[in-house]
Structures are given as C-alpha cells and as structure tokens.
Amino acid sequence: MHDPLLPDTTTDERDEGWGERPEPSDADDERLRREVPPHHGD
C-alpha cells in the first residue's frame, strides 16, 4: 500500500499554518456564539 501523493489538507490550510494554536472542538461552538454579526442584535 502506498501513501497518498497529496495530503487531505496542507499545512497552510490548518490553523497551525497561520500561526494559531489548535483549539478543542467545543471551543469553536463558543467562538461562534461570541462572534455574532452586528445586525443580529441581542
């Protein structure tokens, strides 16, 4: 069996490639709740 020639995602497509630390999967839900567009209001 051979390894694939190209990876599923490259390093520049991952957070680490942009200099960000990986976050736990549940942290993304919290981030989405925090970052509400201004037109959504409270």
PDB file of C-alpha atoms in Angstrom:
ATOM      1  CA  MET A   1       0.000   0.000   0.000  1.00  0.00           C
ATOM      2  CA  HIS A   2       1.339   3.429  -0.901  1.00  0.00           C
ATOM      3  CA  ASP A   3       0.862   6.703   0.923  1.00  0.00           C
ATOM      4  CA  PRO A   4      -1.217   9.280  -0.962  1.00  0.00           C
ATOM      5  CA  LEU A   5       0.816  11.706  -3.051  1.00  0.00           C
ATOM      6  CA  LEU A   6      -1.001  14.729  -1.661  1.00  0.00           C
ATOM      7  CA  PRO A   7      -2.316  15.155   1.892  1.00  0.00           C
ATOM      8  CA  ASP A   8      -6.019  15.769   2.556  1.00  0.00           C
ATOM      9  CA  THR A   9      -5.157  19.217   3.921  1.00  0.00           C
ATOM     10  CA  THR A  10      -1.920  21.109   3.601  1.00  0.00           C
ATOM     11  CA  THR A  11      -0.217  22.922   6.464  1.00  0.00           C
ATOM     12  CA  ASP A  12      -1.336  26.313   5.165  1.00  0.00           C
ATOM     13  CA  GLU A  13      -4.975  25.170   5.332  1.00  0.00           C
ATOM     14  CA  ARG A  14      -4.702  24.322   9.034  1.00  0.00           C
ATOM     15  CA  ASP A  15      -4.638  26.769  11.939  1.00  0.00           C
ATOM     16  CA  GLU A  16      -1.030  25.870  12.680  1.00  0.00           C
ATOM     17  CA  GLY A  17      -0.044  27.100   9.220  1.00  0.00           C
ATOM     18  CA  TRP A  18      -1.436  30.529  10.089  1.00  0.00           C
ATOM     19  CA  GLY A  19       0.418  30.641  13.411  1.00  0.00           C
ATOM     20  CA  GLU A  20      -2.644  29.843  15.521  1.00  0.00           C
ATOM     21  CA  ARG A  21      -2.868  27.214  18.201  1.00  0.00           C
ATOM     22  CA  PRO A  22      -5.362  24.401  17.625  1.00  0.00           C
ATOM     23  CA  GLU A  23      -8.446  24.682  19.823  1.00  0.00           C
ATOM     24  CA  PRO A  24     -10.598  21.913  21.252  1.00  0.00           C
ATOM     25  CA  SER A  25     -13.612  21.116  19.075  1.00  0.00           C
ATOM     26  CA  ASP A  26     -16.102  22.533  21.613  1.00  0.00           C
ATOM     27  CA  ALA A  27     -14.212  25.852  21.647  1.00  0.00           C
ATOM     28  CA  ASP A  28     -15.421  26.511  18.095  1.00  0.00           C
ATOM     29  CA  ASP A  29     -19.062  26.443  19.258  1.00  0.00           C
ATOM     30  CA  GLU A  30     -18.269  29.008  21.941  1.00  0.00           C
ATOM     31  CA  ARG A  31     -16.424  31.212  19.439  1.00  0.00           C
ATOM     32  CA  LEU A  32     -19.406  31.132  17.073  1.00  0.00           C
ATOM     33  CA  ARG A  33     -21.770  32.144  19.887  1.00  0.00           C
ATOM     34  CA  ARG A  34     -19.438  35.028  20.843  1.00  0.00           C
ATOM     35  CA  GLU A  35     -18.866  36.337  17.302  1.00  0.00           C
ATOM     36  CA  VAL A  36     -22.393  37.351  16.368  1.00  0.00           C
ATOM     37  CA  PRO A  37     -22.763  39.760  13.420  1.00  0.00           C
ATOM     38  CA  PRO A  38     -23.834  43.285  14.459  1.00  0.00           C
ATOM     39  CA  HIS A  39     -27.120  43.067  12.565  1.00  0.00           C
ATOM     40  CA  HIS A  40     -28.255  40.115  14.721  1.00  0.00           C
ATOM     41  CA  GLY A  41     -28.558  42.232  17.891  1.00  0.00           C
ATOM     42  CA  ASP A  42     -29.461  40.871  21.308  1.00  0.00           C
TER      43      ASP A  42
END
